[in-house]
Structure formats: structure tokens, C-alpha cells
Amino acid sequence: MKFFLDTANLDEIRQGVSFGVIDGITTNPTLVAKEKRPFREHVIEICNIVKNGEVSAEVVATDTAGILRQAREIATWHPNVIVKVPTIPDGVRALSVLSKEGIRVNMTLVFSAPQALLVAKAGAYFVSPFLGRLDDIASDGLVLLREIMDIYKAYNYPTQVLAASLRHPLHVVSAARMGAHIGTMPYKVFEQLFKHPLTDRGLEGFLKDWEKARETLGDVFEPAPARNPTR
Ligand code: E4P
């Protein structure tokens, strides 16, 4: 499963990328607006930080002609940019044109299996079902993901399933068990994936026992080099 971070914050992206397990980034207009920087410049900077990872940047037009114009423009910004388009009728119409032009499109705001079926037929590169937002209205996001995985498998659609709006580690694990190609998560959820109290407690115990026996263990490791105080 590929891990994407769902953020436009450069500090979070740099921090995430430092672990070597982040495969890409998804942004949306809300996330980009929070950063208060020129959109194009910001997306290019994200692409340069994630190097080979794919970076989704979303159009804000809602009519087919406007979506086509913005999508074609965004697609020129960087070879790793994926254009995000909302799953509305005009968006699907634009998708059919863009996919024939070889522009990779992430169809976003998907909340039903029929929507997922439509965007696969129109040539979406990614389909983004929003699991958390369905859970928020007492519907089960994971049920939708299961339906999409089954349908895409039955017809061998090449569209990759990007499980989005993941709110906690269990969402990530369930999406991985279903074989979702990608999971995109806020930095906070990514951090939660590392945590287990038994890991912390276990390590604390190991280090305490080591310290207690310190004198008998010999100087196996070189001491860490002293830091240059002027830096
Ligand atoms: C995905 O591409 C979306 O940006 C995102 O997952 C939305 O998540 P939210 O419901 O937490 O805002």
C-alpha cells in the first residue's frame, strides 16, 4: 500500500518524507488555503520535496470548460502533479477528455459506488472515496471501499483506489487489508501509526537494565561526536 500525506504544510511534508515511507501527497483547496502562499509555487515546492512521489492539486472550477482549462494548466506545473477534479457531472465530462489527453486525474469527493464506477469508465487515474466523511454521517466508509474494490476487481479497471479522509490507524489498516492501492492521511494519523505503549515501555526497560549493568558491558560504541556550538 502506498502512503500519501493529506496536507499542504511543508514542515509536515518534510518531516514525513524523512521517514522514507511517504509515496506522495494529496492537497485540496482547504489545505492549500491554510498555507497562504501562491498555489503554483507551493505545489511545485511540494513536488520537489517528495521527489518521485505523486502530488494531487485540485481545480476550483465547477463547469466542464473551466475544469478543462484549470486542469490542463495544473498538469504543466510538474511531471509528478496529478490533477484533482470533483466527482460532479461536469467533472466526469472533463475527466473523459483529460484522460484521452493523457492527463492523470484524481477524482475526488467520491461517496458512492455508482460514482466510483462512472469515474473508472471515464479513465480516472485515482478514485478518492472519503471514508471519514461518510462515517461522520453515520454511514460506513469501509463498506463503500469494499464495494469499490470488488467492482474494480471484477472488471479489472486500472484506476487506483486512493482511500481518503482516513481519520485513525484502524482506517489505514482496514484499507490495507482490502488492498486499497493508496491511503492518504493527515500527519497526525501518520504519527499515530508509529505508536504502541508496549514499544515505549519495553524500550524504557531495556535501557534501564543496560544502564544498571553499564560498568560490566565495556565501551562497545564510540561516543557521539560533540556538537559544534556555533551551529
Ligand atoms: C483527500 O484527497 C482529501 O483531501 C481528504 O482526505 C479529505 O479528508 P477530510 O475529510 O479529513 O477533510
PDB file of C-alpha atoms and ligand atoms in Angstrom:
ATOM      1  CA  MET A   1       0.000   0.000   0.000  1.00  0.00           C
ATOM      2  CA  LYS A   2       1.277   3.454  -0.846  1.00  0.00           C
ATOM      3  CA  PHE A   3       1.174   6.080   1.903  1.00  0.00           C
ATOM      4  CA  PHE A   4       0.248   9.628   0.955  1.00  0.00           C
ATOM      5  CA  LEU A   5       0.118  12.544   3.371  1.00  0.00           C
ATOM      6  CA  ASP A   6      -3.036  14.628   3.176  1.00  0.00           C
ATOM      7  CA  THR A   7      -1.547  18.040   3.843  1.00  0.00           C
ATOM      8  CA  ALA A   8      -0.146  21.118   2.137  1.00  0.00           C
ATOM      9  CA  ASN A   9       2.058  22.036   5.102  1.00  0.00           C
ATOM     10  CA  LEU A  10       5.711  21.999   4.081  1.00  0.00           C
ATOM     11  CA  ASP A  11       7.033  21.215   7.580  1.00  0.00           C
ATOM     12  CA  GLU A  12       4.745  18.196   7.871  1.00  0.00           C
ATOM     13  CA  ILE A  13       5.709  17.067   4.365  1.00  0.00           C
ATOM     14  CA  ARG A  14       9.472  17.397   5.044  1.00  0.00           C
ATOM     15  CA  GLN A  15       9.073  15.609   8.367  1.00  0.00           C
ATOM     16  CA  GLY A  16       7.029  12.779   6.784  1.00  0.00           C
ATOM     17  CA  VAL A  17       9.393  12.371   3.848  1.00  0.00           C
ATOM     18  CA  SER A  18      12.354  11.991   6.252  1.00  0.00           C
ATOM     19  CA  PHE A  19      10.991   8.555   7.276  1.00  0.00           C
ATOM     20  CA  GLY A  20      11.352   7.229   3.735  1.00  0.00           C
ATOM     21  CA  VAL A  21       7.843   5.732   3.620  1.00  0.00           C
ATOM     22  CA  ILE A  22       5.811   8.543   2.051  1.00  0.00           C
ATOM     23  CA  ASP A  23       4.904   7.922  -1.589  1.00  0.00           C
ATOM     24  CA  GLY A  24       3.004  11.103  -2.363  1.00  0.00           C
ATOM     25  CA  ILE A  25       0.825  13.975  -1.195  1.00  0.00           C
ATOM     26  CA  THR A  26      -2.812  14.924  -1.588  1.00  0.00           C
ATOM     27  CA  THR A  27      -3.931  18.505  -1.177  1.00  0.00           C
ATOM     28  CA  ASN A  28      -7.321  20.131  -1.503  1.00  0.00           C
ATOM     29  CA  PRO A  29      -8.397  23.794  -1.659  1.00  0.00           C
ATOM     30  CA  THR A  30      -8.972  23.921   2.117  1.00  0.00           C
ATOM     31  CA  LEU A  31      -5.499  22.564   2.898  1.00  0.00           C
ATOM     32  CA  VAL A  32      -3.801  24.852   0.357  1.00  0.00           C
ATOM     33  CA  ALA A  33      -5.716  27.932   1.570  1.00  0.00           C
ATOM     34  CA  LYS A  34      -4.358  27.394   5.100  1.00  0.00           C
ATOM     35  CA  GLU A  35      -0.785  27.846   3.869  1.00  0.00           C
ATOM     36  CA  LYS A  36      -1.431  31.337   2.427  1.00  0.00           C
ATOM     37  CA  ARG A  37       1.089  31.074  -0.427  1.00  0.00           C
ATOM     38  CA  PRO A  38       0.812  31.255  -4.248  1.00  0.00           C
ATOM     39  CA  PHE A  39      -0.784  27.979  -5.340  1.00  0.00           C
ATOM     40  CA  ARG A  40       1.508  27.136  -8.258  1.00  0.00           C
ATOM     41  CA  GLU A  41       4.730  27.907  -6.401  1.00  0.00           C
ATOM     42  CA  HIS A  42       3.546  25.938  -3.385  1.00  0.00           C
ATOM     43  CA  VAL A  43       2.625  22.821  -5.384  1.00  0.00           C
ATOM     44  CA  ILE A  44       5.983  22.880  -7.206  1.00  0.00           C
ATOM     45  CA  GLU A  45       7.777  23.131  -3.864  1.00  0.00           C
ATOM     46  CA  ILE A  46       5.829  20.122  -2.551  1.00  0.00           C
ATOM     47  CA  CYS A  47       6.778  18.163  -5.710  1.00  0.00           C
ATOM     48  CA  ASN A  48      10.438  18.996  -5.163  1.00  0.00           C
ATOM     49  CA  ILE A  49      10.292  17.813  -1.549  1.00  0.00           C
ATOM     50  CA  VAL A  50       8.622  14.477  -2.336  1.00  0.00           C
ATOM     51  CA  LYS A  51      10.872  13.959  -5.381  1.00  0.00           C
ATOM     52  CA  ASN A  52       9.363  10.963  -7.213  1.00  0.00           C
ATOM     53  CA  GLY A  53       6.059  10.998  -5.316  1.00  0.00           C
ATOM     54  CA  GLU A  54       2.778  11.993  -6.924  1.00  0.00           C
ATOM     55  CA  VAL A  55       1.189  15.243  -5.731  1.00  0.00           C
ATOM     56  CA  SER A  56      -2.519  15.949  -6.179  1.00  0.00           C
ATOM     57  CA  ALA A  57      -3.567  19.568  -6.803  1.00  0.00           C
ATOM     58  CA  GLU A  58      -7.248  20.398  -7.206  1.00  0.00           C
ATOM     59  CA  VAL A  59      -9.138  22.567  -9.679  1.00  0.00           C
ATOM     60  CA  VAL A  60     -11.690  25.030  -8.290  1.00  0.00           C
ATOM     61  CA  ALA A  61     -13.814  25.462 -11.433  1.00  0.00           C
ATOM     62  CA  THR A  62     -17.121  23.589 -11.459  1.00  0.00           C
ATOM     63  CA  ASP A  63     -18.086  23.762 -15.158  1.00  0.00           C
ATOM     64  CA  THR A  64     -16.558  21.489 -17.783  1.00  0.00           C
ATOM     65  CA  ALA A  65     -14.798  24.249 -19.750  1.00  0.00           C
ATOM     66  CA  GLY A  66     -13.345  25.787 -16.580  1.00  0.00           C
ATOM     67  CA  ILE A  67     -12.246  22.416 -15.203  1.00  0.00           C
ATOM     68  CA  LEU A  68     -10.539  21.586 -18.509  1.00  0.00           C
ATOM     69  CA  ARG A  69      -8.737  24.933 -18.567  1.00  0.00           C
ATOM     70  CA  GLN A  70      -7.516  24.698 -14.973  1.00  0.00           C
ATOM     71  CA  ALA A  71      -6.625  21.007 -15.221  1.00  0.00           C
ATOM     72  CA  ARG A  72      -4.512  21.490 -18.350  1.00  0.00           C
ATOM     73  CA  GLU A  73      -2.726  24.365 -16.641  1.00  0.00           C
ATOM     74  CA  ILE A  74      -2.060  22.462 -13.379  1.00  0.00           C
ATOM     75  CA  ALA A  75      -0.777  19.463 -15.360  1.00  0.00           C
ATOM     76  CA  THR A  76       2.066  21.596 -16.781  1.00  0.00           C
ATOM     77  CA  TRP A  77       3.402  22.592 -13.346  1.00  0.00           C
ATOM     78  CA  HIS A  78       5.431  19.462 -12.672  1.00  0.00           C
ATOM     79  CA  PRO A  79       5.682  15.956 -14.167  1.00  0.00           C
ATOM     80  CA  ASN A  80       4.501  14.454 -10.864  1.00  0.00           C
ATOM     81  CA  VAL A  81       1.364  16.535 -10.498  1.00  0.00           C
ATOM     82  CA  ILE A  82      -1.946  14.698 -10.560  1.00  0.00           C
ATOM     83  CA  VAL A  83      -4.960  16.908 -11.229  1.00  0.00           C
ATOM     84  CA  LYS A  84      -7.796  16.562  -8.754  1.00  0.00           C
ATOM     85  CA  VAL A  85     -11.319  17.038 -10.085  1.00  0.00           C
ATOM     86  CA  PRO A  86     -14.601  16.861  -8.151  1.00  0.00           C
ATOM     87  CA  THR A  87     -16.952  13.985  -8.979  1.00  0.00           C
ATOM     88  CA  ILE A  88     -19.830  16.065 -10.335  1.00  0.00           C
ATOM     89  CA  PRO A  89     -21.355  15.650 -13.830  1.00  0.00           C
ATOM     90  CA  ASP A  90     -19.192  18.427 -15.308  1.00  0.00           C
ATOM     91  CA  GLY A  91     -16.149  16.884 -13.634  1.00  0.00           C
ATOM     92  CA  VAL A  92     -16.803  13.471 -15.172  1.00  0.00           C
ATOM     93  CA  ARG A  93     -17.306  15.079 -18.579  1.00  0.00           C
ATOM     94  CA  ALA A  94     -13.958  16.853 -18.196  1.00  0.00           C
ATOM     95  CA  LEU A  95     -12.325  13.627 -16.990  1.00  0.00           C
ATOM     96  CA  SER A  96     -13.299  11.810 -20.197  1.00  0.00           C
ATOM     97  CA  VAL A  97     -11.487  14.474 -22.223  1.00  0.00           C
ATOM     98  CA  LEU A  98      -8.457  14.803 -19.927  1.00  0.00           C
ATOM     99  CA  SER A  99      -7.840  11.068 -19.695  1.00  0.00           C
ATOM    100  CA  LYS A 100      -7.747  10.856 -23.505  1.00  0.00           C
ATOM    101  CA  GLU A 101      -5.152  13.645 -23.497  1.00  0.00           C
ATOM    102  CA  GLY A 102      -3.010  11.572 -21.130  1.00  0.00           C
ATOM    103  CA  ILE A 103      -3.563  13.870 -18.123  1.00  0.00           C
ATOM    104  CA  ARG A 104      -3.696  11.888 -14.891  1.00  0.00           C
ATOM    105  CA  VAL A 105      -6.760  12.744 -12.844  1.00  0.00           C
ATOM    106  CA  ASN A 106      -7.647  12.026  -9.229  1.00  0.00           C
ATOM    107  CA  MET A 107     -11.452  12.043  -8.956  1.00  0.00           C
ATOM    108  CA  THR A 108     -12.263  13.389  -5.532  1.00  0.00           C
ATOM    109  CA  LEU A 109     -15.274  13.645  -3.219  1.00  0.00           C
ATOM    110  CA  VAL A 110     -16.479  10.153  -4.077  1.00  0.00           C
ATOM    111  CA  PHE A 111     -19.178   8.920  -1.717  1.00  0.00           C
ATOM    112  CA  SER A 112     -20.907   6.107  -3.627  1.00  0.00           C
ATOM    113  CA  ALA A 113     -20.181   3.017  -5.708  1.00  0.00           C
ATOM    114  CA  PRO A 114     -22.010   4.374  -8.793  1.00  0.00           C
ATOM    115  CA  GLN A 115     -19.759   7.460  -8.718  1.00  0.00           C
ATOM    116  CA  ALA A 116     -16.697   5.204  -8.498  1.00  0.00           C
ATOM    117  CA  LEU A 117     -17.947   3.127 -11.426  1.00  0.00           C
ATOM    118  CA  LEU A 118     -18.510   6.236 -13.554  1.00  0.00           C
ATOM    119  CA  VAL A 119     -15.034   7.650 -12.957  1.00  0.00           C
ATOM    120  CA  ALA A 120     -13.354   4.318 -13.697  1.00  0.00           C
ATOM    121  CA  LYS A 121     -15.215   4.145 -17.013  1.00  0.00           C
ATOM    122  CA  ALA A 122     -14.163   7.729 -17.826  1.00  0.00           C
ATOM    123  CA  GLY A 123     -10.494   6.893 -17.240  1.00  0.00           C
ATOM    124  CA  ALA A 124      -9.636   8.221 -13.750  1.00  0.00           C
ATOM    125  CA  TYR A 125      -6.069   7.611 -12.616  1.00  0.00           C
ATOM    126  CA  PHE A 126      -7.122   7.683  -8.930  1.00  0.00           C
ATOM    127  CA  VAL A 127     -10.546   7.421  -7.326  1.00  0.00           C
ATOM    128  CA  SER A 128     -10.788   9.006  -3.878  1.00  0.00           C
ATOM    129  CA  PRO A 129     -13.586   7.668  -1.661  1.00  0.00           C
ATOM    130  CA  PHE A 130     -13.809   9.778   1.522  1.00  0.00           C
ATOM    131  CA  LEU A 131     -14.224   7.228   4.314  1.00  0.00           C
ATOM    132  CA  GLY A 132     -14.150   9.519   7.356  1.00  0.00           C
ATOM    133  CA  ARG A 133     -16.751  11.912   6.000  1.00  0.00           C
ATOM    134  CA  LEU A 134     -19.151   9.000   5.446  1.00  0.00           C
ATOM    135  CA  ASP A 135     -18.524   7.782   8.996  1.00  0.00           C
ATOM    136  CA  ASP A 136     -19.328  11.329  10.161  1.00  0.00           C
ATOM    137  CA  ILE A 137     -22.884  10.992   8.843  1.00  0.00           C
ATOM    138  CA  ALA A 138     -23.352   7.502  10.338  1.00  0.00           C
ATOM    139  CA  SER A 139     -22.701   5.712   7.068  1.00  0.00           C
ATOM    140  CA  ASP A 140     -19.831   3.174   6.880  1.00  0.00           C
ATOM    141  CA  GLY A 141     -16.929   4.395   4.750  1.00  0.00           C
ATOM    142  CA  LEU A 142     -15.308   0.970   4.787  1.00  0.00           C
ATOM    143  CA  VAL A 143     -18.421  -0.606   3.230  1.00  0.00           C
ATOM    144  CA  LEU A 144     -18.039   1.803   0.302  1.00  0.00           C
ATOM    145  CA  LEU A 145     -14.353   0.938  -0.025  1.00  0.00           C
ATOM    146  CA  ARG A 146     -15.205  -2.797  -0.118  1.00  0.00           C
ATOM    147  CA  GLU A 147     -17.786  -2.176  -2.872  1.00  0.00           C
ATOM    148  CA  ILE A 148     -15.315  -0.197  -4.970  1.00  0.00           C
ATOM    149  CA  MET A 149     -12.560  -2.796  -4.555  1.00  0.00           C
ATOM    150  CA  ASP A 150     -14.982  -5.567  -5.626  1.00  0.00           C
ATOM    151  CA  ILE A 151     -16.290  -3.686  -8.662  1.00  0.00           C
ATOM    152  CA  TYR A 152     -12.839  -2.622  -9.873  1.00  0.00           C
ATOM    153  CA  LYS A 153     -11.528  -6.155  -9.442  1.00  0.00           C
ATOM    154  CA  ALA A 154     -14.483  -7.668 -11.316  1.00  0.00           C
ATOM    155  CA  TYR A 155     -13.758  -5.528 -14.369  1.00  0.00           C
ATOM    156  CA  ASN A 156     -10.007  -5.123 -13.986  1.00  0.00           C
ATOM    157  CA  TYR A 157     -10.230  -1.332 -14.048  1.00  0.00           C
ATOM    158  CA  PRO A 158      -6.754   0.211 -13.953  1.00  0.00           C
ATOM    159  CA  THR A 159      -7.967   3.146 -11.783  1.00  0.00           C
ATOM    160  CA  GLN A 160      -6.089   3.094  -8.473  1.00  0.00           C
ATOM    161  CA  VAL A 161      -8.148   3.288  -5.310  1.00  0.00           C
ATOM    162  CA  LEU A 162      -6.975   6.069  -3.016  1.00  0.00           C
ATOM    163  CA  ALA A 163      -8.654   5.661   0.367  1.00  0.00           C
ATOM    164  CA  ALA A 164      -9.108   9.234   1.588  1.00  0.00           C
ATOM    165  CA  SER A 165     -10.406  11.047   4.645  1.00  0.00           C
ATOM    166  CA  LEU A 166      -8.723   8.461   6.870  1.00  0.00           C
ATOM    167  CA  ARG A 167      -9.180   9.543  10.458  1.00  0.00           C
ATOM    168  CA  HIS A 168      -7.343   6.914  12.544  1.00  0.00           C
ATOM    169  CA  PRO A 169      -4.936   3.959  12.249  1.00  0.00           C
ATOM    170  CA  LEU A 170      -7.785   1.421  12.026  1.00  0.00           C
ATOM    171  CA  HIS A 171      -8.988   3.091   8.825  1.00  0.00           C
ATOM    172  CA  VAL A 172      -5.466   2.665   7.424  1.00  0.00           C
ATOM    173  CA  VAL A 173      -5.259  -0.996   8.456  1.00  0.00           C
ATOM    174  CA  SER A 174      -8.728  -1.835   7.120  1.00  0.00           C
ATOM    175  CA  ALA A 175      -7.996  -0.106   3.803  1.00  0.00           C
ATOM    176  CA  ALA A 176      -4.702  -2.021   3.554  1.00  0.00           C
ATOM    177  CA  ARG A 177      -6.466  -5.339   4.285  1.00  0.00           C
ATOM    178  CA  MET A 178      -8.863  -4.638   1.434  1.00  0.00           C
ATOM    179  CA  GLY A 179      -5.972  -3.970  -0.903  1.00  0.00           C
ATOM    180  CA  ALA A 180      -6.560  -0.239  -1.475  1.00  0.00           C
ATOM    181  CA  HIS A 181      -3.635   0.917  -3.602  1.00  0.00           C
ATOM    182  CA  ILE A 182      -3.103   4.092  -1.577  1.00  0.00           C
ATOM    183  CA  GLY A 183      -4.129   5.526   1.767  1.00  0.00           C
ATOM    184  CA  THR A 184      -3.919   9.268   2.297  1.00  0.00           C
ATOM    185  CA  MET A 185      -3.862  10.536   5.855  1.00  0.00           C
ATOM    186  CA  PRO A 186      -3.278  13.711   7.854  1.00  0.00           C
ATOM    187  CA  TYR A 187       0.144  13.953   9.503  1.00  0.00           C
ATOM    188  CA  LYS A 188      -1.468  13.312  12.906  1.00  0.00           C
ATOM    189  CA  VAL A 189      -2.759   9.908  11.741  1.00  0.00           C
ATOM    190  CA  PHE A 190       0.626   9.065  10.176  1.00  0.00           C
ATOM    191  CA  GLU A 191       2.282   9.751  13.568  1.00  0.00           C
ATOM    192  CA  GLN A 192      -0.240   7.513  15.304  1.00  0.00           C
ATOM    193  CA  LEU A 193       0.875   4.579  13.118  1.00  0.00           C
ATOM    194  CA  PHE A 194       4.219   4.518  14.926  1.00  0.00           C
ATOM    195  CA  LYS A 195       2.845   4.383  18.428  1.00  0.00           C
ATOM    196  CA  HIS A 196       2.423   1.484  20.799  1.00  0.00           C
ATOM    197  CA  PRO A 197       2.689   1.808  24.594  1.00  0.00           C
ATOM    198  CA  LEU A 198       4.384  -1.606  24.849  1.00  0.00           C
ATOM    199  CA  THR A 199       7.134  -0.414  22.494  1.00  0.00           C
ATOM    200  CA  ASP A 200       7.814   2.593  24.757  1.00  0.00           C
ATOM    201  CA  ARG A 201       7.595   0.579  27.950  1.00  0.00           C
ATOM    202  CA  GLY A 202       9.774  -2.210  26.504  1.00  0.00           C
ATOM    203  CA  LEU A 203      12.461   0.204  25.357  1.00  0.00           C
ATOM    204  CA  GLU A 204      12.454   2.013  28.695  1.00  0.00           C
ATOM    205  CA  GLY A 205      13.041  -1.339  30.449  1.00  0.00           C
ATOM    206  CA  PHE A 206      15.863  -2.340  28.086  1.00  0.00           C
ATOM    207  CA  LEU A 207      17.663   0.967  28.569  1.00  0.00           C
ATOM    208  CA  LYS A 208      17.271   0.899  32.370  1.00  0.00           C
ATOM    209  CA  ASP A 209      18.684  -2.639  32.567  1.00  0.00           C
ATOM    210  CA  TRP A 210      21.543  -1.653  30.281  1.00  0.00           C
ATOM    211  CA  GLU A 211      22.393   1.349  32.491  1.00  0.00           C
ATOM    212  CA  LYS A 212      22.339  -0.806  35.622  1.00  0.00           C
ATOM    213  CA  ALA A 213      24.893  -3.192  34.116  1.00  0.00           C
ATOM    214  CA  ARG A 214      26.785  -0.378  32.372  1.00  0.00           C
ATOM    215  CA  GLU A 215      30.157  -0.941  34.045  1.00  0.00           C
ATOM    216  CA  THR A 216      30.329  -4.616  33.129  1.00  0.00           C
ATOM    217  CA  LEU A 217      29.451  -4.101  29.454  1.00  0.00           C
ATOM    218  CA  GLY A 218      32.585  -2.389  28.192  1.00  0.00           C
ATOM    219  CA  ASP A 219      32.867   0.564  25.812  1.00  0.00           C
ATOM    220  CA  VAL A 220      31.405  -1.038  22.689  1.00  0.00           C
ATOM    221  CA  PHE A 221      30.127   2.085  20.974  1.00  0.00           C
ATOM    222  CA  GLU A 222      32.048   5.195  20.041  1.00  0.00           C
ATOM    223  CA  PRO A 223      30.671   8.215  21.950  1.00  0.00           C
ATOM    224  CA  ALA A 224      28.532  10.520  19.776  1.00  0.00           C
ATOM    225  CA  PRO A 225      30.668  13.346  18.301  1.00  0.00           C
ATOM    226  CA  ALA A 226      30.436  16.617  20.236  1.00  0.00           C
ATOM    227  CA  ARG A 227      28.161  19.184  18.584  1.00  0.00           C
ATOM    228  CA  ASN A 228      29.714  22.345  17.207  1.00  0.00           C
ATOM    229  CA  PRO A 229      28.161  25.009  19.496  1.00  0.00           C
ATOM    230  CA  THR A 230      28.378  27.698  16.785  1.00  0.00           C
ATOM    231  CA  ARG A 231      25.940  25.788  14.521  1.00  0.00           C
TER     232      ARG A 231
HETATM  233  C1  E4P B   1      -8.306  13.661   0.010  1.00  0.00           C
HETATM  234  O1  E4P B   1      -7.707  13.822  -1.015  1.00  0.00           O
HETATM  235  C2  E4P B   1      -8.891  14.733   0.825  1.00  0.00           C
HETATM  236  O2  E4P B   1      -8.050  15.874   0.771  1.00  0.00           O
HETATM  237  C3  E4P B   1      -9.008  14.366   2.269  1.00  0.00           C
HETATM  238  O3  E4P B   1      -8.698  13.023   2.510  1.00  0.00           O
HETATM  239  C4  E4P B   1     -10.206  14.894   2.956  1.00  0.00           C
HETATM  240  O4  E4P B   1     -10.166  14.482   4.279  1.00  0.00           O
HETATM  241  P1  E4P B   1     -11.029  15.151   5.451  1.00  0.00           P
HETATM  242  O5  E4P B   1     -12.372  14.556   5.415  1.00  0.00           O
HETATM  243  O6  E4P B   1     -10.278  14.765   6.709  1.00  0.00           O
HETATM  244  O7  E4P B   1     -11.021  16.628   5.199  1.00  0.00           O
END
